[in-house]
Short mmCIF file of C-alpha atoms in Angstrom, two decimals:
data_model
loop_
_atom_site.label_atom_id
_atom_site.label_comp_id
_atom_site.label_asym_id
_atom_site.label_seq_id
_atom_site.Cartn_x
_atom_site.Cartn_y
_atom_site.Cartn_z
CA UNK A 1 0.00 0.00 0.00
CA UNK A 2 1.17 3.16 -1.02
CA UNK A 3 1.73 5.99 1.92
CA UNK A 4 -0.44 8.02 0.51
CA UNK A 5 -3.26 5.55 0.45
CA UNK A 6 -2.58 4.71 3.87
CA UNK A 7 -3.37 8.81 5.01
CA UNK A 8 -6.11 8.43 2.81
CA UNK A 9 -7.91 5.66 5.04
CA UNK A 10 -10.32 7.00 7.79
CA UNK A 11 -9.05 5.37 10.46
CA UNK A 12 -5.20 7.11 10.51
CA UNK A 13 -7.05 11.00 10.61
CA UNK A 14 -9.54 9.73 13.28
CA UNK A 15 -6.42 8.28 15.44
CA UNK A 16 -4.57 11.42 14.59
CA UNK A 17 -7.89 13.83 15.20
CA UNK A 18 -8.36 12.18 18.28
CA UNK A 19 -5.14 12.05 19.90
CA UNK A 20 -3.98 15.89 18.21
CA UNK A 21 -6.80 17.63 19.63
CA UNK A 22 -5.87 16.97 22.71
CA UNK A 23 -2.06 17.33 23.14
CA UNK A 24 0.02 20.60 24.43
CA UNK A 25 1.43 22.50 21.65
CA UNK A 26 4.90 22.03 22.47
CA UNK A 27 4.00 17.89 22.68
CA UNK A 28 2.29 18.51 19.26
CA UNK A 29 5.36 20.36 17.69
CA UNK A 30 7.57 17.29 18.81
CA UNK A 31 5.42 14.97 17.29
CA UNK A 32 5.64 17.03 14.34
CA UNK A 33 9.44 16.96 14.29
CA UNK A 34 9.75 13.40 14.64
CA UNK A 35 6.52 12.60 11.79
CA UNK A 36 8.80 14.52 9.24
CA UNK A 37 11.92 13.43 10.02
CA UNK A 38 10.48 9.73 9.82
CA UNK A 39 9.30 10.71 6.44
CA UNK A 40 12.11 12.47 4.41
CA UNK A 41 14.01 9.45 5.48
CA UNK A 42 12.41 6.45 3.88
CA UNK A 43 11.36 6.05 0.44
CA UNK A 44 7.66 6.34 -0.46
CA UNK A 45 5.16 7.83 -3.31
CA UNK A 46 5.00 11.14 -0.73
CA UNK A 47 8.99 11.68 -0.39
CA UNK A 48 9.51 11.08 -4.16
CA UNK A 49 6.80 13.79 -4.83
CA UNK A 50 7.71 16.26 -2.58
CA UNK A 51 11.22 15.86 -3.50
CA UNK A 52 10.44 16.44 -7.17
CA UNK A 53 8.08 19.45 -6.47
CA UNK A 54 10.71 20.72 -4.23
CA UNK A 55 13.39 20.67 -7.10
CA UNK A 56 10.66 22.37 -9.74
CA UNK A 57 10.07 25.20 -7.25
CA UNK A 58 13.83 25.77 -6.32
CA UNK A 59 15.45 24.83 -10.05
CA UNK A 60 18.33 22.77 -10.85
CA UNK A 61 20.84 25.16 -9.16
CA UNK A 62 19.03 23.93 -5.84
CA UNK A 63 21.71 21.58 -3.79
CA UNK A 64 20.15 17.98 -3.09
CA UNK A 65 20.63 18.75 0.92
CA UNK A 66 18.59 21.51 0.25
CA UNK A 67 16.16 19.68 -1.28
CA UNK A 68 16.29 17.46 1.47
CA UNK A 69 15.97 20.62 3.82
CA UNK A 70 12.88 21.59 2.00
CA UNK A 71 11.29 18.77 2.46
CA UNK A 72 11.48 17.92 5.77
CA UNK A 73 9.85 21.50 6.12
CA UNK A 74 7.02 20.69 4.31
CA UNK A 75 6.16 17.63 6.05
CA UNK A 76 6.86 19.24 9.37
CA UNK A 77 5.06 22.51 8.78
CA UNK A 78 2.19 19.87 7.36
CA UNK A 79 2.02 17.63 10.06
CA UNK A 80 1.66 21.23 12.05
CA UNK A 81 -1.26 22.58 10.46
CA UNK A 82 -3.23 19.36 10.90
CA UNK A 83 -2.57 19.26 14.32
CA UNK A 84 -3.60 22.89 14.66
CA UNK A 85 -7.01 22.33 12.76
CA UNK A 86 -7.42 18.90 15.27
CA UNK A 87 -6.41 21.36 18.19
CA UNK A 88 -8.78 24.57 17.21
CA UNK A 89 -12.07 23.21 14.95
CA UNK A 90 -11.98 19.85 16.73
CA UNK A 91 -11.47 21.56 20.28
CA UNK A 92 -14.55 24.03 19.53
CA UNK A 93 -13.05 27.03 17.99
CA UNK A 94 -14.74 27.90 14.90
CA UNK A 95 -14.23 32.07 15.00
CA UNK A 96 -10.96 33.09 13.81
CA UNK A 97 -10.37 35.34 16.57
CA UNK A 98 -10.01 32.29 18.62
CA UNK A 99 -7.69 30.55 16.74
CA UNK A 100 -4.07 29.72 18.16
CA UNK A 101 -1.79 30.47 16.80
CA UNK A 102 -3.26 33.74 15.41
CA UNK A 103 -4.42 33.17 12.09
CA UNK A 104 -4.41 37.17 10.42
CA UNK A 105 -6.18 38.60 7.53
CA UNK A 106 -3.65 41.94 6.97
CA UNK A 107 -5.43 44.81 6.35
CA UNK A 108 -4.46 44.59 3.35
CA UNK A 109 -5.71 41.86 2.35
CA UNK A 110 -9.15 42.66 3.62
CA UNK A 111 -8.62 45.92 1.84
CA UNK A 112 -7.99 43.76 -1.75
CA UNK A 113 -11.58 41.30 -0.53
CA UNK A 114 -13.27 44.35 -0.07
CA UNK A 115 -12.42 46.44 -3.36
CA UNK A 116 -13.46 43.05 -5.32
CA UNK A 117 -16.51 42.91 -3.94
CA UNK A 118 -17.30 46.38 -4.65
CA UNK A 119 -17.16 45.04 -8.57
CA UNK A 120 -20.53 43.85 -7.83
CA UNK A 121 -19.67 41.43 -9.94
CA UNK A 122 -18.43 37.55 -8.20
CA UNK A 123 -14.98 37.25 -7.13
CA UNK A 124 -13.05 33.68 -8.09
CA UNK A 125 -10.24 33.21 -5.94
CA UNK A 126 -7.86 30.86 -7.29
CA UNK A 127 -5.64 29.67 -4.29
CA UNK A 128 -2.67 27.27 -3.48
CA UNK A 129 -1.84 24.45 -1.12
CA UNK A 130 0.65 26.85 1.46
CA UNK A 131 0.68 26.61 4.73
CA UNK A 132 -2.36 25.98 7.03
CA UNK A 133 -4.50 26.58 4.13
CA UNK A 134 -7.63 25.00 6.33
CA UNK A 135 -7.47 27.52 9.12
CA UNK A 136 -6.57 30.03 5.83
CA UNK A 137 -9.10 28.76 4.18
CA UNK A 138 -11.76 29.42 7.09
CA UNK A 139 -10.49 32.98 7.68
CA UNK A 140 -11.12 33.71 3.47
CA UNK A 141 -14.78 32.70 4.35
CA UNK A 142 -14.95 34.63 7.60
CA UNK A 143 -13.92 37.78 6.17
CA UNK A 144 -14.77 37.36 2.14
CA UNK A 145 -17.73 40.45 2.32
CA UNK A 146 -20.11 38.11 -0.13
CA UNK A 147 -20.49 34.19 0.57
CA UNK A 148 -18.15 32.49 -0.14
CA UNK A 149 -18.50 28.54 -2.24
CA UNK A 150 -15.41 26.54 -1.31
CA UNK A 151 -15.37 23.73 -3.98
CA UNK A 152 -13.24 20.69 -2.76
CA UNK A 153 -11.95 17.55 -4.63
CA UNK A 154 -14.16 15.60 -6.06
CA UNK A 155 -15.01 12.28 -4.56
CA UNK A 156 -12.79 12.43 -1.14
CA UNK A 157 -11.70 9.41 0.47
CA UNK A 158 -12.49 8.47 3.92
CA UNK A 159 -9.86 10.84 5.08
CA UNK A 160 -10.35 13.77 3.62
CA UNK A 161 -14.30 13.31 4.61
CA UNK A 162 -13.37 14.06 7.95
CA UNK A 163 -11.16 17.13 7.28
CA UNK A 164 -14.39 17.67 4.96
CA UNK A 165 -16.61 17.86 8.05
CA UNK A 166 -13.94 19.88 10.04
CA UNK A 167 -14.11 22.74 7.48
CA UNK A 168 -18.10 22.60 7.31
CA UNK A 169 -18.02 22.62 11.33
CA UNK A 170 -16.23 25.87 11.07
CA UNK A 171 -18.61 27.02 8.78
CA UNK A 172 -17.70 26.98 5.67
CA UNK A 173 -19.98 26.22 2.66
CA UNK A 174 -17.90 22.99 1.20
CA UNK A 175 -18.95 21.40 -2.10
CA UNK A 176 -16.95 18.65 -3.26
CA UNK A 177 -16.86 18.95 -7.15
CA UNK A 178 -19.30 17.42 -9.73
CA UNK A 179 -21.60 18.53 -12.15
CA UNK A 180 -24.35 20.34 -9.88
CA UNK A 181 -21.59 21.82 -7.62
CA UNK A 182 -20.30 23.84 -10.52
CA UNK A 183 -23.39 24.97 -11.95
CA UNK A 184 -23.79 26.04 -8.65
CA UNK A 185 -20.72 27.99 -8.52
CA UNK A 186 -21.37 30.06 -11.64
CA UNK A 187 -25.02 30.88 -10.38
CA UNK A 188 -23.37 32.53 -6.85
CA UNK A 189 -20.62 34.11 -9.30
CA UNK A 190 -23.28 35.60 -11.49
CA UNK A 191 -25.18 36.91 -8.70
CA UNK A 192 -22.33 38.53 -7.23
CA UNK A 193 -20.51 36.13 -4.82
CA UNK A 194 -17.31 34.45 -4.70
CA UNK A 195 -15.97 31.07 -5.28
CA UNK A 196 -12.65 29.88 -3.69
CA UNK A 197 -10.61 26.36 -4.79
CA UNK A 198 -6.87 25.55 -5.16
CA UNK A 199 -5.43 24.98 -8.14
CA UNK A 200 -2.06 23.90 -8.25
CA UNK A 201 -3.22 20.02 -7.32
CA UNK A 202 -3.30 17.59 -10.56
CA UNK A 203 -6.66 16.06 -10.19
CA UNK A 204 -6.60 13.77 -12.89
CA UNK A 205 -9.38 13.92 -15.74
CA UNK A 206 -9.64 17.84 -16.91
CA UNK A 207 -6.39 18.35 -16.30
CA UNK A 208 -3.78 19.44 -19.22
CA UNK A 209 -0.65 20.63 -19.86
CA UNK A 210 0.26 23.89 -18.53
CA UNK A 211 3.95 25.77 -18.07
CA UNK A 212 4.29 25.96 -14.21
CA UNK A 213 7.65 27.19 -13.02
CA UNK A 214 9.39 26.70 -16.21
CA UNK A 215 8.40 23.32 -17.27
CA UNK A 216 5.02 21.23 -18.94
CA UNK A 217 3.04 20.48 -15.70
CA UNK A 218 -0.71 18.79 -15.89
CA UNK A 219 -3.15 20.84 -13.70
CA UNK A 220 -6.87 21.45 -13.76
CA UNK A 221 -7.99 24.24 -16.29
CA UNK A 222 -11.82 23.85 -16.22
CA UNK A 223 -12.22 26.63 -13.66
CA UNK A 224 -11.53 29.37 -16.19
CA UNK A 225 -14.35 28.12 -18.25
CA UNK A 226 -16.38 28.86 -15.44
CA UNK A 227 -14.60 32.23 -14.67
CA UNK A 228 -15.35 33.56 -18.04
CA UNK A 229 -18.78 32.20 -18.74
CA UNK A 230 -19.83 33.60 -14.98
CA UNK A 231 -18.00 36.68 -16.45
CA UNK A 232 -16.41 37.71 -13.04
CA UNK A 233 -13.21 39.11 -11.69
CA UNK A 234 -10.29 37.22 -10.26
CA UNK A 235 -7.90 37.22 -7.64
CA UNK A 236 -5.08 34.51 -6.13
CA UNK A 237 -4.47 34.18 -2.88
CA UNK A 238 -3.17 31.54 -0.10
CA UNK A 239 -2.14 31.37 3.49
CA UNK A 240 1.70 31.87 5.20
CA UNK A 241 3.00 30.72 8.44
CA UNK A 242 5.59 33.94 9.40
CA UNK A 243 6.44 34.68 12.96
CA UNK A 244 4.58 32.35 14.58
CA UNK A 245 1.03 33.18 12.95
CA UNK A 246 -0.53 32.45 9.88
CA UNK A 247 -1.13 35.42 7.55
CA UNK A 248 -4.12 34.81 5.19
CA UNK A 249 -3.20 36.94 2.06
CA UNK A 250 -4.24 37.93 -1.56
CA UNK A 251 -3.17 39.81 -5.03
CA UNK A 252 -5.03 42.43 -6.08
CA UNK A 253 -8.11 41.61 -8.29
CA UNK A 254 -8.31 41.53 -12.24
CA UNK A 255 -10.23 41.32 -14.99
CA UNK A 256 -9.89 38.53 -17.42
CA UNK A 257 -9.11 38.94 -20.59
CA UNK A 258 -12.45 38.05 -23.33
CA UNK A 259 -11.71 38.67 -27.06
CA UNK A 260 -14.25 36.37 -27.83
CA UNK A 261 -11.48 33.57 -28.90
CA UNK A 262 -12.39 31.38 -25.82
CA UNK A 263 -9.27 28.80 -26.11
CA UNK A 264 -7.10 31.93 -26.80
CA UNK A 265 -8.55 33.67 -23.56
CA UNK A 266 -8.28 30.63 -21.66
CA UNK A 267 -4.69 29.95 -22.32
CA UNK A 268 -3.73 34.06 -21.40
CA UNK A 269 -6.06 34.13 -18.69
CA UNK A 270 -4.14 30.48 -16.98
CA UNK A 271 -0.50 31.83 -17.19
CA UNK A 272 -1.50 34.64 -15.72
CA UNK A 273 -3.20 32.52 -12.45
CA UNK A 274 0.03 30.35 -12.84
CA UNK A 275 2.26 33.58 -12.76
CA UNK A 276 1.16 34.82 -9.71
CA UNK A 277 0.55 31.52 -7.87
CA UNK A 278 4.51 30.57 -8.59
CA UNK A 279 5.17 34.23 -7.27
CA UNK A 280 3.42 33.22 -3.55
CA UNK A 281 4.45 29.75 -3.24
CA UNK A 282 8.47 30.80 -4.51
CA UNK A 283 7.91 33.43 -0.89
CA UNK A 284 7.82 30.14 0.72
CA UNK A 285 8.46 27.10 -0.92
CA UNK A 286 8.87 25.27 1.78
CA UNK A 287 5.22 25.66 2.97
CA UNK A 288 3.78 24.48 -0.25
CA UNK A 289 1.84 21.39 0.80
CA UNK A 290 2.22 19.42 -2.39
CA UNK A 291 2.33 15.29 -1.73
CA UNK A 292 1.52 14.44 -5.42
CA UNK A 293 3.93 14.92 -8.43
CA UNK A 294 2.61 18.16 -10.36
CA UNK A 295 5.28 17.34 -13.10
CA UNK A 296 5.35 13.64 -14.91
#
């Protein structure tokens, strides 16, 4: 069985949910410590993938220890945020004023939410896999001034169902993907609301080849059919752990490009998504939360 099958079973998160929500931070850091040092040491489907990612993001001038540097980060600072979603959703704590560690929207960042939703027109927030993007992802929501549709991966396993239920607990309005979902989606961008998802994950079918930090990547491009038939503005954003608090953040809005050539507008309206998402995850690559191979 594959390691990442194994984290996809129910029982491992429940174990882990169970026992993390309980433990002292500084217990919960240790465990942390010792979970990534266990695995950047031992071949599996996640090291290999993180390792690759990890090269892609730094390039080939990167040195293989710090590679190897990086990814012990990201599984540390992983293994972190899930025990800090365990610790504050699972504990009770569904405001983010309560969270801990402090979880910030910057003022200018709620500055950015607020002038797109002064458009009138829906707001699609194209995000990335950085950080705590769960407790990130929950402050977006809280603060977004329209509702805000989180669409998740289609068909989760057992696993993710329960991170599923953690994020709806804290009140956010989860749709996995499908058919319905995203008809849904462009009816609340059409009337004026917003629409968050990440988009740096290959998913599988809809994805293509894209150029992603220099080389042919396969991510998911459907979403920018949706963005320009709900004919609404965009923004990317994600979520950084800096001085011991997570800082939810986000580029400015913009308005996609429609000549009326829809694969032509699709294609400039992606790089520029991918050019600003490799911009925030190259501030901290090693935060970027990335256990499958985005280059094959």
């Amino acid at each position: 069985m594959s390691t990442k099958a194994f984290f996809g079973k129910g029982w491992p998160v429940r174990v882990a949910f169970s026992v993390g929500r309980h433990l002292p931070r500084a217990v919960g850091e240790q465990v942390a410590r010792l979970g990534a040092r266990v695995l950047v040491s031992f071949d599996s489907d996640l090291r290999a993938a993180v390792f690759d990612n990890q090269r892609h993001v730094l390039g080939p001038e990167a040195s293989p220890e710090t590679v190897r540097a990086n990814a012990y980060e990201v599984f540390r600072q992983a293994a972190r945020a899930y025990y800090e979603l365990f610790r504050n959703v699972g504990r009770g704590r569904t405001r983010v004023a309560e969270f801990e560690p402090p979880v910030r929207v910057l003022p200018e960042t709620r500055a950015r939410l607020q002038a797109a939703a002064d458009t009138g027109r829906g707001v699609f927030i194209a995000g990335c896999h950085v950080s705590n993007f769960d407790l990130g992802g929950i402050a977006f929501c809280q603060e977004m001034p329209v509702p805000l549709q989180v669409l998740a991966l289609a068909n989760p396993t057992p696993g993710m169902e329960l991170f599923n239920r953690l994020r709806q607990q804290a009140g956010i309005m989860l749709s996995p993907i499908s058919p319905e979902t995203l008809r849904q989606a462009i009816r609340r961008l059409r009337e004026g609301e917003g629409v968050i998802t990440g988009v740096d994950r290959p998913i599988g079918e809809g994805d293509a080849p894209v150029e992603f930090f220099g080389a042919t990547a396969h991510l998911p491009v459907g979403y920018m059919r949706m963005v320009l038939r709900a004919n609404c503005v965009v923004m990317t954003g994600t979520c950084f752990y800096e001085e011991g608090e997570y800082h939810a953040v986000v580029n400015p809005h913009w308005e996609p490009v429609q000549t009326g050539d829809r694969e032509h507008d699709i294609a400039v309206n992606l790089r520029r998504v991918l050019t600003e998402l490799e911009g925030l995850i190259r501030q901290h690559p090693e935060q970027w939360m990335m256990f499958v191979p985005v280059w094959r």
